Short mmCIF file of C-alpha atoms in Angstrom, two decimals:
data_model
loop_
_atom_site.label_atom_id
_atom_site.label_comp_id
_atom_site.label_asym_id
_atom_site.label_seq_id
_atom_site.Cartn_x
_atom_site.Cartn_y
_atom_site.Cartn_z
CA MET T 222 0.18 -0.12 0.01
CA LEU T 223 2.86 2.17 0.56
CA ARG T 224 4.44 1.39 -2.66
CA ALA T 225 1.27 2.54 -4.27
CA LYS T 226 1.04 5.66 -2.37
CA LEU T 227 4.30 6.59 -2.99
CA ALA T 228 4.16 5.87 -7.01
CA ALA T 229 1.01 8.03 -7.09
CA ARG T 230 2.87 10.84 -5.42
CA ARG T 231 4.43 13.70 -7.77
CA VAL T 232 7.65 15.10 -6.58
CA PRO T 233 9.13 18.28 -8.31
CA LEU T 234 12.66 16.97 -10.05
CA HIS T 235 14.64 20.12 -8.38
CA TRP T 236 18.25 20.15 -7.41
CA THR T 237 17.42 21.87 -4.04
CA ASN T 238 15.16 18.81 -3.10
CA MET T 239 18.64 17.00 -2.70
CA PHE T 240 20.07 18.90 0.25
CA GLY T 241 17.57 16.87 2.59
CA VAL T 242 19.09 13.45 0.95
CA ILE T 243 22.48 14.97 2.15
CA ALA T 244 21.41 15.67 5.38
CA LEU T 245 20.01 12.26 5.62
CA ALA T 246 23.40 10.94 4.76
CA CYS T 247 25.12 12.59 7.45
CA VAL T 248 22.74 11.56 9.77
CA PHE T 249 23.06 7.79 9.13
CA VAL T 250 26.71 8.09 9.31
CA LEU T 251 26.86 9.89 12.37
CA PHE T 252 24.71 6.83 13.83
CA VAL T 253 26.50 4.11 12.16
CA THR T 254 30.16 5.52 13.57
CA GLY T 255 28.66 6.77 16.74
CA ALA T 256 27.21 3.60 17.50
CA ILE T 257 30.53 1.25 17.09
CA LEU T 258 32.64 4.35 18.70
CA MET T 259 30.68 4.40 22.13
CA PHE T 260 31.89 0.80 22.86
CA ALA T 261 35.42 1.77 22.74
CA TYR T 262 35.19 5.49 24.24
CA ALA T 263 35.37 5.99 27.95
CA PRO T 264 33.61 8.98 29.06
CA SER T 265 35.35 9.56 32.45
CA SER T 266 37.56 12.57 33.65
CA GLU T 267 39.52 10.13 35.99
CA THR T 268 43.27 10.69 35.47
CA VAL T 269 45.70 7.85 34.33
CA ALA T 270 48.92 7.46 32.84
CA TYR T 271 49.44 6.78 29.10
CA HIS T 272 51.31 3.48 28.07
CA GLY T 273 50.04 3.68 24.47
CA PRO T 274 52.24 3.50 21.16
CA TYR T 275 52.41 7.15 20.57
CA VAL T 276 55.87 7.63 22.25
CA PRO T 277 55.91 11.59 22.62
CA LEU T 278 52.83 10.97 25.12
CA ALA T 279 54.67 7.84 27.04
CA GLY T 280 53.83 8.24 30.54
CA ALA T 281 51.58 11.77 30.75
CA GLU T 282 48.87 12.18 32.73
CA MET T 283 45.64 12.68 31.17
CA SER T 284 41.79 11.61 31.22
CA LYS T 285 40.57 8.05 30.30
CA ALA T 286 38.13 9.96 27.90
CA LEU T 287 41.57 10.84 25.83
CA GLU T 288 43.48 7.77 26.47
CA SER T 289 40.18 5.92 24.65
CA THR T 290 40.14 8.46 22.16
CA LEU T 291 44.36 7.61 21.39
CA TYR T 292 43.30 3.98 21.43
CA ILE T 293 40.39 4.57 18.54
CA SER T 294 42.69 6.55 17.02
CA LEU T 295 45.98 4.70 16.91
CA GLU T 296 45.34 0.95 17.87
CA MET T 297 41.89 0.23 17.19
CA PRO T 298 41.48 -1.46 13.69
CA GLY T 299 39.79 0.98 11.60
CA GLY T 300 39.08 3.41 14.52
CA ILE T 301 40.73 6.53 12.95
CA LEU T 302 38.49 5.95 9.94
CA LEU T 303 35.30 5.99 12.34
CA ARG T 304 36.38 8.71 14.21
CA GLN T 305 37.17 11.01 11.45
CA ALA T 306 34.23 10.02 9.11
CA HIS T 307 32.21 10.82 12.26
CA HIS T 308 33.66 14.17 12.74
CA TRP T 309 33.02 15.09 9.21
CA ALA T 310 29.47 14.21 8.94
CA ALA T 311 29.13 16.33 12.16
CA LEU T 312 30.70 19.13 10.03
CA LEU T 313 29.09 18.64 6.86
CA LEU T 314 25.00 18.40 8.53
CA PRO T 315 24.81 21.77 9.85
CA ALA T 316 25.66 22.92 6.27
CA ALA T 317 23.32 20.79 4.51
CA ILE T 318 20.42 21.64 7.16
CA MET T 319 21.48 25.55 6.64
CA LEU T 320 20.94 25.48 3.03
CA GLN T 321 17.67 23.66 3.11
CA MET T 322 16.72 26.71 5.58
CA VAL T 323 17.65 28.79 3.09
CA VAL T 324 16.06 27.49 0.16
CA ALA T 325 12.96 27.30 2.19
CA PHE T 326 13.20 30.94 3.22
CA PHE T 327 13.63 32.19 0.13
CA THR T 328 10.82 30.37 -1.87
CA GLY T 329 8.55 30.83 0.83
CA ALA T 330 8.22 27.05 1.75
CA PHE T 331 7.33 28.04 5.37
CA ARG T 332 4.18 29.45 4.53
CA ARG T 333 0.92 27.32 5.69
CA PRO T 334 0.52 24.42 5.90
CA ARG T 335 4.01 23.96 6.23
CA ARG T 336 5.11 26.37 9.19
CA LEU T 337 5.67 23.17 11.45
CA SER T 338 8.11 21.68 8.88
CA TRP T 339 10.07 25.13 9.16
CA LEU T 340 10.01 24.79 13.09
CA LEU T 341 11.08 21.38 12.93
CA LEU T 342 13.96 22.05 10.56
CA PHE T 343 15.14 24.74 12.90
CA GLY T 344 15.02 22.06 15.65
CA LEU T 345 17.33 19.87 13.61
CA LEU T 346 19.32 23.01 13.17
CA VAL T 347 19.85 23.39 17.26
CA ALA T 348 20.25 19.49 17.64
CA ALA T 349 22.96 19.74 15.26
CA LEU T 350 24.82 22.39 16.65
CA LEU T 351 24.38 20.95 19.86
CA GLY T 352 25.28 17.36 18.98
CA GLY T 353 28.60 19.28 17.62
CA TRP T 354 29.41 21.10 20.40
CA SER T 355 29.05 18.31 22.67
CA GLY T 356 31.18 16.00 20.88
CA TYR T 357 33.85 18.80 20.13
CA ALA T 358 34.53 18.67 23.85
CA LEU T 359 34.80 14.83 24.73
CA PRO T 360 37.87 13.69 23.38
CA ASP T 361 39.22 16.10 26.37
CA ASP T 362 42.23 17.13 24.36
CA MET T 363 44.09 20.64 24.45
CA LEU T 364 42.01 22.04 21.94
CA SER T 365 39.13 21.14 23.52
CA GLY T 366 39.46 21.94 26.83
CA THR T 367 40.51 25.41 25.50
CA GLY T 368 36.90 25.87 24.20
CA LEU T 369 35.41 24.57 27.53
CA ARG T 370 37.25 26.92 29.12
CA ILE T 371 35.80 29.72 26.75
CA VAL T 372 32.59 28.32 27.52
CA GLU T 373 33.14 28.57 31.31
CA GLY T 374 34.24 32.36 31.01
CA ILE T 375 30.95 33.15 28.90
CA MET T 376 28.84 31.22 31.68
CA LEU T 377 30.45 33.04 34.82
CA GLY T 378 29.91 36.42 32.70
CA ILE T 379 26.12 35.93 32.96
CA PRO T 380 24.72 38.25 35.36
CA VAL T 381 22.98 36.67 38.78
CA VAL T 382 22.57 32.78 37.67
CA GLY T 383 25.93 32.45 35.57
CA THR T 384 28.07 30.68 38.70
CA TRP T 385 25.11 28.58 39.09
CA LEU T 386 24.82 27.58 35.56
CA SER T 387 28.84 26.84 35.31
CA ARG T 388 28.71 25.00 38.18
CA LEU T 389 25.51 23.17 36.85
CA LEU T 390 27.25 21.89 33.60
CA PHE T 391 30.72 21.39 34.94
CA GLY T 392 29.49 19.57 38.36
CA GLY T 393 31.77 22.07 40.33
CA GLY T 394 34.91 24.08 39.82
CA PHE T 395 36.65 23.69 35.95
CA PRO T 396 37.07 21.31 34.74
CA GLY T 397 35.16 19.31 36.98
CA GLN T 398 33.14 16.55 35.86
CA ILE T 399 32.63 18.02 32.23
CA ILE T 400 32.93 14.79 30.25
CA GLU T 401 30.63 12.93 32.62
CA ASN T 402 27.56 15.52 32.00
CA LEU T 403 28.51 16.19 28.46
CA TYR T 404 28.43 12.65 27.25
CA PRO T 405 24.54 12.08 27.78
CA LEU T 406 23.90 15.34 26.21
CA HIS T 407 25.79 14.24 23.33
CA LEU T 408 23.91 11.12 22.99
CA ALA T 409 20.74 12.87 23.65
CA SER T 410 20.89 15.14 21.10
CA GLY T 411 21.56 12.39 18.68
CA VAL T 412 18.11 10.84 19.56
CA LEU T 413 16.52 14.39 19.05
CA LEU T 414 18.00 14.51 15.75
CA VAL T 415 16.19 11.12 14.65
CA VAL T 416 13.08 12.17 16.22
CA LEU T 417 12.79 15.36 14.75
CA LEU T 418 13.61 13.79 11.29
CA VAL T 419 11.20 11.47 11.25
CA TRP T 420 8.73 14.07 12.63
CA ARG T 421 9.36 16.26 9.63
CA TRP T 422 9.29 13.66 7.35
CA TRP T 423 5.86 12.27 8.24
CA ASP T 424 4.46 15.83 8.39
CA ALA T 425 5.80 16.16 4.77
CA TYR T 426 4.50 12.69 3.73
CA GLY T 427 1.01 13.74 4.67
CA ARG T 428 0.64 16.76 1.96
CA GLU T 429 1.51 17.11 -1.40
CA PRO T 430 4.97 18.47 -1.93
CA ALA T 431 5.14 22.14 -2.92
CA ARG T 432 5.62 22.94 -6.45
CA PHE T 433 7.62 25.46 -8.30
CA PRO T 434 5.80 28.08 -10.52
CA GLY T 435 4.97 26.63 -13.96
CA GLU T 436 4.78 23.43 -14.92
CA ALA T 437 7.85 22.15 -13.52
CA ARG T 438 8.92 18.75 -14.32
CA THR T 439 7.58 16.12 -11.74
CA VAL T 440 8.32 12.33 -11.15
CA PRO T 441 6.84 9.57 -9.21
CA ALA T 442 8.37 9.44 -5.55
CA TRP T 443 8.74 5.65 -6.73
CA PRO T 444 10.79 4.46 -8.21
CA ASN T 445 12.05 7.26 -10.14
CA PHE T 446 13.22 9.82 -7.35
CA ALA T 447 13.44 7.22 -4.85
CA VAL T 448 16.29 5.88 -7.30
CA ARG T 449 17.80 9.32 -7.67
CA ALA T 450 17.88 10.00 -3.95
CA GLY T 451 18.90 6.92 -3.12
CA GLY T 452 22.18 6.98 -5.45
CA LEU T 453 22.84 10.61 -4.12
CA PHE T 454 22.75 9.00 -0.61
CA ALA T 455 25.08 6.16 -1.27
CA ALA T 456 27.69 8.86 -2.91
CA ALA T 457 27.12 11.57 -0.23
CA THR T 458 27.92 8.25 2.33
CA ALA T 459 30.77 7.02 0.26
CA LEU T 460 32.10 10.42 -0.05
CA LEU T 461 32.01 11.20 3.79
CA PHE T 462 34.05 7.94 4.45
CA LEU T 463 36.86 8.69 1.62
CA ILE T 464 37.35 11.80 3.49
CA GLY T 465 37.51 10.24 6.46
CA GLY T 466 39.93 7.78 5.17
CA THR T 467 42.22 10.26 3.53
CA VAL T 468 41.85 13.90 5.50
CA THR T 469 43.40 13.95 8.81
CA ILE T 470 40.79 16.10 11.24
CA ALA T 471 41.42 16.88 15.22
CA PRO T 472 44.63 14.95 15.61
CA VAL T 473 44.29 14.92 19.23
CA TRP T 474 47.74 13.12 19.76
CA LEU T 475 49.53 16.29 18.54
CA TYR T 476 47.33 18.28 21.01
CA GLY T 477 47.77 16.49 24.10
CA PRO T 478 45.75 16.52 27.13
CA ALA T 479 43.82 19.14 28.34
CA SER T 480 45.12 21.22 31.18
CA PRO T 481 43.15 23.90 33.09
CA GLY T 482 46.14 26.17 33.32
CA ASP T 483 47.07 26.08 29.68
CA ALA T 484 45.23 26.93 26.19
CA SER T 485 45.94 25.92 23.08
CA ALA T 486 47.54 28.66 20.68
CA GLY T 487 45.72 29.85 17.30
CA SER T 488 42.62 27.48 18.47
CA GLN T 489 39.24 27.77 16.49
CA PRO T 490 36.19 26.52 16.99
CA ASP T 491 34.41 24.18 14.44
CA TRP T 492 33.07 26.36 11.65
CA TYR T 493 28.94 26.03 12.83
CA THR T 494 29.96 27.60 15.78
CA GLY T 495 32.29 30.57 14.47
CA PHE T 496 29.33 32.98 14.48
CA LEU T 497 29.15 32.66 18.66
CA ASP T 498 32.80 33.56 18.92
CA GLY T 499 32.80 36.19 16.14
CA ALA T 500 29.85 37.94 18.54
CA LEU T 501 32.08 37.90 21.65
CA ARG T 502 35.12 39.35 19.80
CA LEU T 503 33.20 42.29 18.00
CA VAL T 504 32.23 43.79 21.49
CA PRO T 505 34.25 47.26 22.56
CA PRO T 506 36.64 46.80 25.25
CA GLY T 507 35.27 48.33 28.34
CA TRP T 508 31.80 47.45 28.15
CA GLU T 509 30.46 46.89 31.80
CA PHE T 510 29.30 48.61 34.81
CA GLU T 511 28.32 48.28 38.34
CA LEU T 512 24.83 48.11 39.56
CA LEU T 513 23.03 46.69 42.64
CA GLY T 514 26.54 45.33 43.87
CA ARG T 515 27.38 43.40 40.55
CA THR T 516 29.24 43.76 37.76
CA TRP T 517 27.22 43.33 34.28
CA THR T 518 29.68 42.63 32.02
CA LEU T 519 27.93 43.62 28.53
CA ALA T 520 30.69 41.91 26.50
CA VAL T 521 28.64 39.02 27.38
CA ILE T 522 25.59 39.83 27.75
CA VAL T 523 25.26 41.90 24.51
CA PRO T 524 26.48 39.37 22.31
CA LEU T 525 24.10 36.42 23.82
CA LEU T 526 21.14 38.56 23.34
CA VAL T 527 22.00 39.45 20.08
CA VAL T 528 22.57 35.97 18.54
CA GLY T 529 19.61 34.87 20.58
CA ALA T 530 17.31 37.39 19.15
CA PHE T 531 18.58 36.52 15.64
CA LEU T 532 18.23 32.79 15.78
CA MET T 533 14.48 33.47 17.70
CA LEU T 534 13.79 35.81 14.75
CA VAL T 535 14.83 32.79 12.27
CA ALA T 536 12.35 30.61 13.97
CA VAL T 537 9.44 32.45 14.42
CA TYR T 538 9.65 34.54 10.75
CA PRO T 539 6.72 32.73 9.09
CA PHE T 540 4.22 33.91 11.72
CA ILE T 541 5.63 37.40 11.35
CA GLU T 542 5.16 37.27 7.62
CA GLU T 543 1.87 36.05 7.97
CA TRP T 544 0.86 38.82 10.23
CA VAL T 545 2.35 41.42 8.39
CA SER T 546 1.16 40.12 4.87
CA GLY T 547 -2.22 38.99 6.09
CA ASP T 548 -2.20 35.98 3.98
CA SER T 549 -3.04 32.95 5.89
CA ARG T 550 -4.02 30.80 3.12
CA ALA T 551 -2.40 27.41 2.24
CA GLN T 552 0.47 27.87 -0.36
CA ASP T 553 1.31 25.08 -2.48
CA VAL T 554 3.31 27.23 -5.01
CA LEU T 555 6.61 28.38 -3.96
CA ASP T 556 7.63 31.61 -4.85
CA ARG T 557 10.62 33.12 -7.11
CA PRO T 558 12.64 34.98 -4.55
CA ARG T 559 12.62 38.18 -7.23
CA ASN T 560 9.02 38.42 -6.98
CA VAL T 561 9.23 39.07 -3.04
CA PRO T 562 11.69 41.56 -2.63
CA ILE T 563 11.27 42.16 1.20
CA ARG T 564 11.78 38.88 1.92
CA THR T 565 14.53 38.21 -0.33
CA GLY T 566 16.07 41.27 1.10
CA ILE T 567 15.76 40.22 4.75
CA GLY T 568 17.49 36.66 4.10
CA VAL T 569 20.37 38.22 2.03
CA ALA T 570 20.53 40.87 5.30
CA GLY T 571 20.44 38.02 7.51
CA ILE T 572 23.18 35.85 5.37
CA VAL T 573 25.38 38.91 5.36
CA PHE T 574 24.89 39.31 9.39
CA PHE T 575 25.64 35.72 9.84
CA GLY T 576 28.72 35.89 7.69
CA ALA T 577 30.16 38.96 9.70
CA LEU T 578 30.01 37.33 12.73
CA TRP T 579 31.20 34.18 11.07
CA GLY T 580 34.26 36.11 9.90
CA ALA T 581 35.23 37.71 12.90
CA GLY T 582 35.48 34.60 14.83
CA GLY T 583 38.53 34.18 12.67
CA ALA T 584 39.93 38.15 12.62
CA ASP T 585 43.06 36.51 14.43
CA VAL T 586 43.55 34.51 11.63
CA ILE T 587 42.78 36.83 8.93
CA ALA T 588 45.01 39.66 10.37
CA ALA T 589 48.26 37.03 10.29
CA GLN T 590 47.65 35.51 7.05
CA LEU T 591 47.05 39.11 5.60
CA ASN T 592 49.53 40.99 7.67
CA PHE T 593 46.86 43.56 8.89
CA SER T 594 46.38 44.82 12.14
CA LEU T 595 44.20 42.73 14.66
CA GLU T 596 42.24 46.12 15.70
CA GLY T 597 41.91 46.96 12.12
CA VAL T 598 40.37 43.68 11.05
CA ILE T 599 37.88 43.83 14.29
CA THR T 600 37.01 47.37 13.30
CA ALA T 601 35.95 46.24 9.62
CA PHE T 602 33.71 43.34 10.86
CA GLN T 603 32.13 45.88 13.40
CA VAL T 604 31.42 48.29 10.78
CA LEU T 605 30.21 45.33 8.44
CA VAL T 606 27.74 43.94 11.15
CA VAL T 607 26.06 47.26 11.44
CA LEU T 608 26.07 48.45 8.22
CA GLY T 609 26.59 45.26 5.86
CA PRO T 610 22.62 44.01 6.31
CA ILE T 611 21.52 47.64 5.71
CA ILE T 612 23.26 47.81 2.29
CA ALA T 613 22.52 44.05 1.34
CA PHE T 614 18.75 44.62 1.97
CA ASP T 615 18.41 47.71 -0.18
CA LEU T 616 20.63 46.34 -3.00
CA THR T 617 18.72 43.00 -2.97
CA ARG T 618 15.73 44.81 -3.12
CA ARG T 619 16.45 46.83 -6.24
CA VAL T 620 17.95 43.87 -7.99
CA CYS T 621 14.59 42.15 -7.10
CA VAL T 622 12.64 44.93 -8.73
CA ALA T 623 14.90 44.96 -11.80
CA LEU T 624 14.66 41.17 -12.45
CA GLN T 625 10.44 41.46 -12.36
CA LYS T 626 10.68 44.19 -14.78
CA LYS T 627 12.98 42.15 -16.87
CA ASP T 628 10.30 39.06 -16.49
CA ARG T 629 7.37 41.57 -17.52
CA GLU T 630 9.45 42.88 -20.52
CA THR T 631 10.33 39.05 -21.48
CA VAL T 632 6.71 38.09 -21.09
CA LEU T 633 5.47 41.15 -23.43
CA HIS T 634 7.53 40.89 -26.04
CA GLY T 635 9.28 37.27 -25.66
CA TYR T 636 12.86 36.19 -25.92
CA GLU T 637 15.26 38.03 -27.94
CA THR T 638 16.59 36.12 -30.50
CA GLY T 639 19.24 38.11 -32.72
CA ARG T 640 17.33 37.69 -35.91
CA ILE T 641 17.03 41.54 -37.35
CA VAL T 642 14.57 41.41 -40.06
CA ARG T 643 14.04 44.48 -42.44
CA MET T 644 10.19 45.84 -42.78
CA PRO T 645 8.49 46.59 -46.28
CA GLY T 646 8.99 50.63 -45.06
CA GLY T 647 12.60 50.08 -44.81
CA GLY T 648 12.83 49.95 -40.81
CA TYR T 649 14.59 47.14 -38.90
CA VAL T 650 13.08 45.18 -36.03
CA GLU T 651 14.27 42.18 -33.81
CA VAL T 652 12.46 39.09 -34.09
CA HIS T 653 11.39 37.75 -30.48
CA ARG T 654 10.38 34.43 -29.58
CA GLU T 655 7.11 33.86 -27.69
CA LEU T 656 7.40 31.98 -24.53
CA ASP T 657 5.88 28.61 -24.01
CA ALA T 658 3.18 28.00 -21.89
CA GLN T 659 5.91 26.84 -19.10
CA GLU T 660 8.11 29.89 -19.17
CA ARG T 661 5.18 32.05 -18.97
CA GLY T 662 3.58 30.02 -16.20
CA ARG T 663 7.04 30.60 -14.65
CA LEU T 664 7.64 34.54 -15.33
CA VAL T 665 4.06 35.73 -14.97
CA GLY T 666 4.29 36.39 -11.35
CA PRO T 667 2.44 35.31 -8.27
CA ALA T 668 -1.32 36.14 -7.59
CA PRO T 669 -2.29 39.42 -6.62
CA ILE T 670 -3.00 40.03 -2.79
CA GLU T 671 -4.22 42.87 -1.16
CA PRO T 672 -2.16 44.60 1.89
CA PHE T 673 -3.68 44.32 5.15
CA ILE T 674 -6.16 47.60 5.64
CA ALA T 675 -6.41 49.12 9.02
CA ARG T 676 -10.05 49.64 9.86
CA PRO T 677 -11.73 51.27 12.55
CA ASN T 678 -12.98 49.03 15.52
CA SER T 679 -16.54 49.13 17.04
CA ASP T 680 -15.54 52.57 19.08
CA GLY T 681 -14.62 53.97 15.38
CA ARG T 682 -10.83 54.11 16.41
CA VAL T 683 -8.03 52.22 14.49
CA PRO T 684 -5.78 50.26 17.01
CA LEU T 685 -2.21 51.19 16.96
CA VAL T 686 -1.19 47.77 16.48
CA ASN T 687 -3.51 47.66 13.27
CA ARG T 688 -2.03 50.60 11.78
CA VAL T 689 1.53 49.30 12.32
CA ARG T 690 0.45 46.16 10.87
CA ALA T 691 -1.01 48.13 7.86
CA ARG T 692 2.03 50.01 7.61
CA ALA T 693 4.24 47.12 7.37
CA SER T 694 2.09 45.22 4.99
CA HIS T 695 2.34 48.15 2.77
CA LEU T 696 6.19 48.38 3.03
CA PHE T 697 6.00 44.32 2.28
CA TYR T 698 4.00 44.12 -1.01
CA GLU T 699 5.30 47.86 -2.43
CA ASP T 700 8.03 46.58 -4.48
CA ARG T 701 5.82 43.38 -5.90
CA LEU T 702 4.84 44.22 -9.40
CA ALA T 703 1.56 43.43 -10.28
CA PRO T 704 1.32 39.91 -12.16
CA LEU T 705 0.15 40.14 -15.79
CA GLY T 706 -1.73 36.79 -15.38
CA GLY T 707 -2.14 34.14 -18.21
CA GLN T 708 -3.03 36.65 -21.31
CA SER T 709 -1.76 36.17 -24.48
CA ARG T 710 1.10 38.44 -25.82
CA PRO T 711 -1.28 40.93 -28.00
CA ALA T 712 -3.53 41.26 -25.09
CA LEU T 713 -0.54 41.83 -22.78
CA ARG T 714 1.22 44.31 -25.12
CA ALA T 715 -2.08 46.21 -25.20
CA MET T 716 -2.76 46.24 -21.40
CA GLU T 717 0.40 47.76 -21.08
CA GLN T 718 0.21 49.97 -23.97
CA GLY T 719 -2.91 51.33 -22.39
CA ARG T 720 -1.31 52.07 -18.85
#
């Protein structure tokens, strides 16, 4: 019965659908390798002396966690392959999920009835980040120990509850029982990842897939799409194991055991947490004050608030747009990004903001490699994180309007062919090729939607919230050109001339 349903289900054949397959391959590699590694890894902070085959660390004191990691890497048959494939999959998974979110955002795939799917996708990203961060610290080497020391400093900088949170996570003073506390968190994040993944698949299975404008090419989910997805899944899985077996990552034997009094020089976080590190680096010095007998460190509070607000806006944006636009209809046709300039501008501005924070996380590396002053690089990123999103929003909005006008011209006059024909009267004109039905359906634009109108209530007054909503709705729609509809080209041309 399931096969019959899948055979009757039509799936758009578009390259953006494959990011989910790559994410699924990453989850598969993570669970297969993780299930094997958990039998050899010892989640313990107990100190032991190393007596393994790596001579430079002979006799060195380290935790059982690092000793077991060295055993996996240097003695266990195939251990280094499993561990490195696990790490590379953990690096690729957030990228695949982020790309899915970017596609869903720019095409409006988060609108009704798919708002839950957006929230589940955001939850998958959070679970992937949590799993990656907790797994980063489990080897208990010098690099991960430096990262944990930074986490402790951030927690201690949170007013009122910071000390309590630090002791709760570390089980006392640093480093405490951090390995024993992080290991269950790492396992729980993996379980949460699978639960959200299954939930999202079940939610998507309950409705028809969203389709792109026009008569986009579709194929049956079974066997056509399943075979294509299976091939990509196998290729992505094989590539992860190939990279895991040939490209070294996290060589803990070179870093040595973690030490509370030492730090690893030139340490950098994994790429998906770089934006958090960058947010801390961009705060100007001296941002603190004393109040109520406490020192309030804005250098920690402000980055946490800004990053938290940014992530919250990403999660709830579908609800904000629906409130602003007033469009609560079920949408099965995706938007072309150019046809919604404000949303596209917001998306590009968010990417620039995230990119500025992420780049600032490597400001020291940029300064060293390009021979710039560190202060100059930080200042440049401080300017970029404020002005960059504003400039990106305005430029994107203008480009979208220009592309809409180009589409309108193409619908009215067809594609340019480059053929010049001489008319009987002696003039010359260029021959244009008229669009076919599929191209016309793709370019005519979305159905017209009226902005929200603030109307008086029973007392004859217009509430402030309605006035704000009406203004925001007008701004949201003002850059969307009216759709041309499905008229013939002569009729469209006559309509355009009439204007």
